[in-house]
CSV table of C-alpha atoms in Angstrom, one decimal:
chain,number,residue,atom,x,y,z
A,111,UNK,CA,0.0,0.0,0.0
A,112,UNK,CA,1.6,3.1,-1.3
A,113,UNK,CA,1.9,6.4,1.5
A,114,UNK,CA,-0.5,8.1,-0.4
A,115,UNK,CA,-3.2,5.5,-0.3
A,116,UNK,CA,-2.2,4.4,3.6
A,117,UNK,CA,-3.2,8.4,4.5
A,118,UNK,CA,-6.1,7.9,2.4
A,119,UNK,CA,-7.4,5.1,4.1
A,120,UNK,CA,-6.5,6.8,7.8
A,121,UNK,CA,-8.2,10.0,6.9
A,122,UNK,CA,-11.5,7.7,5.9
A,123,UNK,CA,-11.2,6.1,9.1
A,124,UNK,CA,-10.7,9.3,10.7
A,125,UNK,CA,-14.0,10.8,8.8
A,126,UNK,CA,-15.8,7.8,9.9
A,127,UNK,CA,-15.1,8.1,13.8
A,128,UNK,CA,-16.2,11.4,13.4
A,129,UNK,CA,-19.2,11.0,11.9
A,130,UNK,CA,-20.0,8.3,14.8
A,131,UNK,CA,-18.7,10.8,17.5
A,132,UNK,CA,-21.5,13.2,15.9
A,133,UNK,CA,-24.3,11.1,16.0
A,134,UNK,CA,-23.8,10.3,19.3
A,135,UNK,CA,-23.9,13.5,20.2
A,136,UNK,CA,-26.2,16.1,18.5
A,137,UNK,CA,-24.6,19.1,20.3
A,138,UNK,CA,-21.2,18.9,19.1
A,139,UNK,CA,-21.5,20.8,15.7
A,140,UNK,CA,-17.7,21.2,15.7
A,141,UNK,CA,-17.0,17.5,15.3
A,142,UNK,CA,-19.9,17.6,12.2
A,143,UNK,CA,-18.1,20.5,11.0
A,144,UNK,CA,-14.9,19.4,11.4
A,145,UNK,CA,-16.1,15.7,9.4
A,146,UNK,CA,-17.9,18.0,6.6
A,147,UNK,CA,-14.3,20.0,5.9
A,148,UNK,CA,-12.7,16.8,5.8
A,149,UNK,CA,-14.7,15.3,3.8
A,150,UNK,CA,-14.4,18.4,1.4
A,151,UNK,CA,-10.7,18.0,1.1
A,152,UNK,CA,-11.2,14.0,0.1
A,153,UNK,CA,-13.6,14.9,-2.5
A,154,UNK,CA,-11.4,18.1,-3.9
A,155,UNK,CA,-8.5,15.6,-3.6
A,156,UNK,CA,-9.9,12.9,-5.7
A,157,UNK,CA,-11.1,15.6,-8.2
A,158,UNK,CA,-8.0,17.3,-8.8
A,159,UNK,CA,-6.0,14.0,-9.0
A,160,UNK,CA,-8.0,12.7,-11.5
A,161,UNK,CA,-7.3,16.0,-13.0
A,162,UNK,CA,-3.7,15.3,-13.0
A,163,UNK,CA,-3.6,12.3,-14.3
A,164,UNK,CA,-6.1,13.1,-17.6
A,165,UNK,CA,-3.1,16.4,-17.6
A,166,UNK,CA,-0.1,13.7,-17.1
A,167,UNK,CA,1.3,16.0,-15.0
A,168,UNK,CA,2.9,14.9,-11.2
A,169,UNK,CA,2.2,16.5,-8.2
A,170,UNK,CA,1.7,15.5,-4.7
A,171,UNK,CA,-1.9,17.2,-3.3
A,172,UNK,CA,-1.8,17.7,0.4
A,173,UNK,CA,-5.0,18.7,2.7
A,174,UNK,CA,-5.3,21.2,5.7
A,175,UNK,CA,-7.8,22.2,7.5
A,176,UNK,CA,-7.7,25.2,9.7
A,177,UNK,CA,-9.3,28.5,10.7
A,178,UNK,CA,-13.1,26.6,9.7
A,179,UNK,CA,-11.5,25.8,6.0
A,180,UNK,CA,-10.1,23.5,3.9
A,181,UNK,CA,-6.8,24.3,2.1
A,182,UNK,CA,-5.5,22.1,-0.9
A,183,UNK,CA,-1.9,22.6,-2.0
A,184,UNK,CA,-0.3,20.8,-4.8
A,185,UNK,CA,3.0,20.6,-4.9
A,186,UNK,CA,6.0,18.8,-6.5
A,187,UNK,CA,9.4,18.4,-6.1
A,188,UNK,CA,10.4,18.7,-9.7
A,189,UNK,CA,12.3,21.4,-10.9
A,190,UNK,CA,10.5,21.9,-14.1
A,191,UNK,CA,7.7,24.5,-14.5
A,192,UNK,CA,4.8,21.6,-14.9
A,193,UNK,CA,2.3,23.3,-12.5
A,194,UNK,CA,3.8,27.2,-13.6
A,195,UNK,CA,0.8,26.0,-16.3
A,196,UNK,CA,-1.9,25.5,-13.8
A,197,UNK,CA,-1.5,28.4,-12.2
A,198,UNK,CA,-1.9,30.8,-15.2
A,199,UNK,CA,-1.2,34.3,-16.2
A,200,UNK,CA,-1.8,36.5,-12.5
A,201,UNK,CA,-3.4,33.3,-11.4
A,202,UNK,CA,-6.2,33.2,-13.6
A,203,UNK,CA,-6.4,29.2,-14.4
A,204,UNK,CA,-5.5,28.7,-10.6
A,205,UNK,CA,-9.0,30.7,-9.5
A,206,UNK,CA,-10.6,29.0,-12.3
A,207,UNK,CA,-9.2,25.1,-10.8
A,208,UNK,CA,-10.2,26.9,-7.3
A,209,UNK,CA,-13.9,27.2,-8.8
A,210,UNK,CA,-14.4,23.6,-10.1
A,211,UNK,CA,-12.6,22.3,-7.7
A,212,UNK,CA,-15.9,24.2,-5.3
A,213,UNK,CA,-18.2,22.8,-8.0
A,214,UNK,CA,-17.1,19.1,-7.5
A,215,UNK,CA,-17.1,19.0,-4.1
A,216,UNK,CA,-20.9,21.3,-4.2
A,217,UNK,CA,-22.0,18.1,-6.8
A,218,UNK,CA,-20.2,15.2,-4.3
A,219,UNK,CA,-21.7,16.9,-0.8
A,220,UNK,CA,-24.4,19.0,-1.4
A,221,UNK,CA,-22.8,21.7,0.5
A,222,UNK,CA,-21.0,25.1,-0.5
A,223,UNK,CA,-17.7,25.1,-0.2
A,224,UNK,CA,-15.1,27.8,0.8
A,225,UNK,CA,-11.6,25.7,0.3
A,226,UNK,CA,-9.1,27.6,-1.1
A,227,UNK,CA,-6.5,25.8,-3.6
A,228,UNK,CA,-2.9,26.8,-3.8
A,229,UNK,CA,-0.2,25.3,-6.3
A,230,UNK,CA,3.6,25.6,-5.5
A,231,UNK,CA,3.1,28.4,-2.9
A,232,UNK,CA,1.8,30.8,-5.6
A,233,UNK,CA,-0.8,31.9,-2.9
A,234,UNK,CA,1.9,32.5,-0.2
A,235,UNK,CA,4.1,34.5,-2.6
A,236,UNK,CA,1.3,36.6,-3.6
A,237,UNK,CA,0.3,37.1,-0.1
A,238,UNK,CA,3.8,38.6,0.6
A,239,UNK,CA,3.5,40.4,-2.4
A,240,UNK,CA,-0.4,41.8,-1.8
A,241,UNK,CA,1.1,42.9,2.0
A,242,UNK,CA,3.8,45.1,0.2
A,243,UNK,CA,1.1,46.3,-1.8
A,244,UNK,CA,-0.8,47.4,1.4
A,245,UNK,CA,2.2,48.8,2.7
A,246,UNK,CA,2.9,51.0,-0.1
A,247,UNK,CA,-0.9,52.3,-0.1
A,248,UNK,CA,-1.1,52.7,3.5
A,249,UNK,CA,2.5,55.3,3.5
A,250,UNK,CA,0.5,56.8,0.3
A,251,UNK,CA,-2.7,57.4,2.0
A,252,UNK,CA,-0.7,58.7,5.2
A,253,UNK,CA,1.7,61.0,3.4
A,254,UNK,CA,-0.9,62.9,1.2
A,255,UNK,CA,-4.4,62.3,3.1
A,256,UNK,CA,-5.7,60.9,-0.2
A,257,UNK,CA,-8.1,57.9,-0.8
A,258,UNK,CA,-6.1,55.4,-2.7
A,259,UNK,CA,-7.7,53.4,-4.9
A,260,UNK,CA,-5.9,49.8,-5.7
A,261,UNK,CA,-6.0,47.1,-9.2
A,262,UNK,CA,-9.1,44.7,-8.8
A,263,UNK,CA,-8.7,41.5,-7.4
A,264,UNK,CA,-10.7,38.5,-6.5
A,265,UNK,CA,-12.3,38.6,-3.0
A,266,UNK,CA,-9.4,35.9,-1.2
A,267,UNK,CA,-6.8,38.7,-2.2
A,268,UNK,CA,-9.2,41.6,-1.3
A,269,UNK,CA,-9.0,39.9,2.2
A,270,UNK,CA,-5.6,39.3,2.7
A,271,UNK,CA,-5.2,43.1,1.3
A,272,UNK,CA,-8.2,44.3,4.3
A,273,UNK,CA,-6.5,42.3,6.8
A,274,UNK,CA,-3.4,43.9,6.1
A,275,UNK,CA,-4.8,47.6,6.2
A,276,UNK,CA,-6.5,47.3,9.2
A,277,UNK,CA,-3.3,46.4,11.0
A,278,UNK,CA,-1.4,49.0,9.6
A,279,UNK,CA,-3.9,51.4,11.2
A,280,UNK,CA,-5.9,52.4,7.9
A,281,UNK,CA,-9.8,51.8,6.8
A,282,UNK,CA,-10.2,50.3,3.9
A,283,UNK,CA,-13.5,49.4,1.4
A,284,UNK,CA,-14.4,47.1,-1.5
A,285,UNK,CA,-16.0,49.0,-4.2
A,286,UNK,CA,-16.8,47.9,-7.8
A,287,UNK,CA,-18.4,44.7,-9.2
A,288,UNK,CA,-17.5,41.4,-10.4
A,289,UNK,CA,-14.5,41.7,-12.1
A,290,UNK,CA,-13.6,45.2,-11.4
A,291,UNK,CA,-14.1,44.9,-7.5
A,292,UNK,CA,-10.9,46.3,-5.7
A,293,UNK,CA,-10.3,48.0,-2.5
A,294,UNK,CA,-10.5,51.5,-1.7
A,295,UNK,CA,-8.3,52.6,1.6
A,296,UNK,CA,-8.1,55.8,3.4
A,297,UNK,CA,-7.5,57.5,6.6
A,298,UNK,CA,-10.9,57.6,7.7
């Protein structure tokens, strides 16, 4: 039995305690939660390695769940620039993988789903990189007293961006729609 399949089959059993442990007890909606998130990341795990297979591409998918979310990463040790193609232009094919991978699991569980996919650490570098951007608004805003408006960007970015704001001290406001929603921050 390969690793891969060995943490498959603990993570079923895993799923399967927890569902018992919730049945027995209707007032732990945690442990439910906790199952339903879990389950997520199976389903969004099988999906995208079927994905990788039809693609012939290798990668190594790991799950997380933390802070009420599921988190799928694929990675691989290779050198080459095989998943530099799933990622896309600004990250365009990974938000659009991000969005059928939600559609898959909506279709396998019935449930909405909020997991967030990230593929070589593109999502942690632009996180550093949406924090610099922050930065440099925030010194903007407090040098001149001006609103400054920033480039749209989908709604996970637009929260690391907020999150960043608000501990620098500064307001700030989505404004726009669909594709042109982007943050507005000021002083006030």
């Amino acid at each position: 039995m390969s690793a891969e399949s060995t943490e498959n089959a603990l993570s079923d059993e895993i799923i399967d305690d927890q569902d018992e442990a919730s049945t027995d007890t209707d007032d732990n909606p945690k442990g439910s939660a906790a199952s339903r998130l879990e389950e997520e990341g199976d389903v969004a795990a099988d999906y995208l390695e079927e994905l990788l297979d039809i693609a012939d591409i290798d990668g190594d998918i790991d799950i997380e769940v933390r802070n009420g979310r599921t988190y799928i990463s694929i990675v691989t040790e290779d050198e080459t620039d095989s998943l530099d193609s799933l990622v896309g232009e600004d990250g365009e094919v990974l938000e659009a993988l991000q969005e059928l991978t939600r559609l898959s699991v909506l279709s396998a569980t019935e449930n909405r789903s909020r997991l967030v996919l990230d593929i070589n650490g593109y999502r942690q570098e632009r996180a550093g990189h949406l924090q610099k951007i922050a930065e440099d608004a925030a010194a903007k805003v407090k040098e001149t007293g001006e609103a400054v408006a920033l480039e749209p960007m989908s709604a996970y970015e637009r929260k690391i961006v907020h999150d960043a704001v608000a501990d620098l001290g500064l307001v700030s406001e989505s404004e726009g729609e669909g594709a042109g929603r982007h943050i507005v921050v000021s002083a006030d």
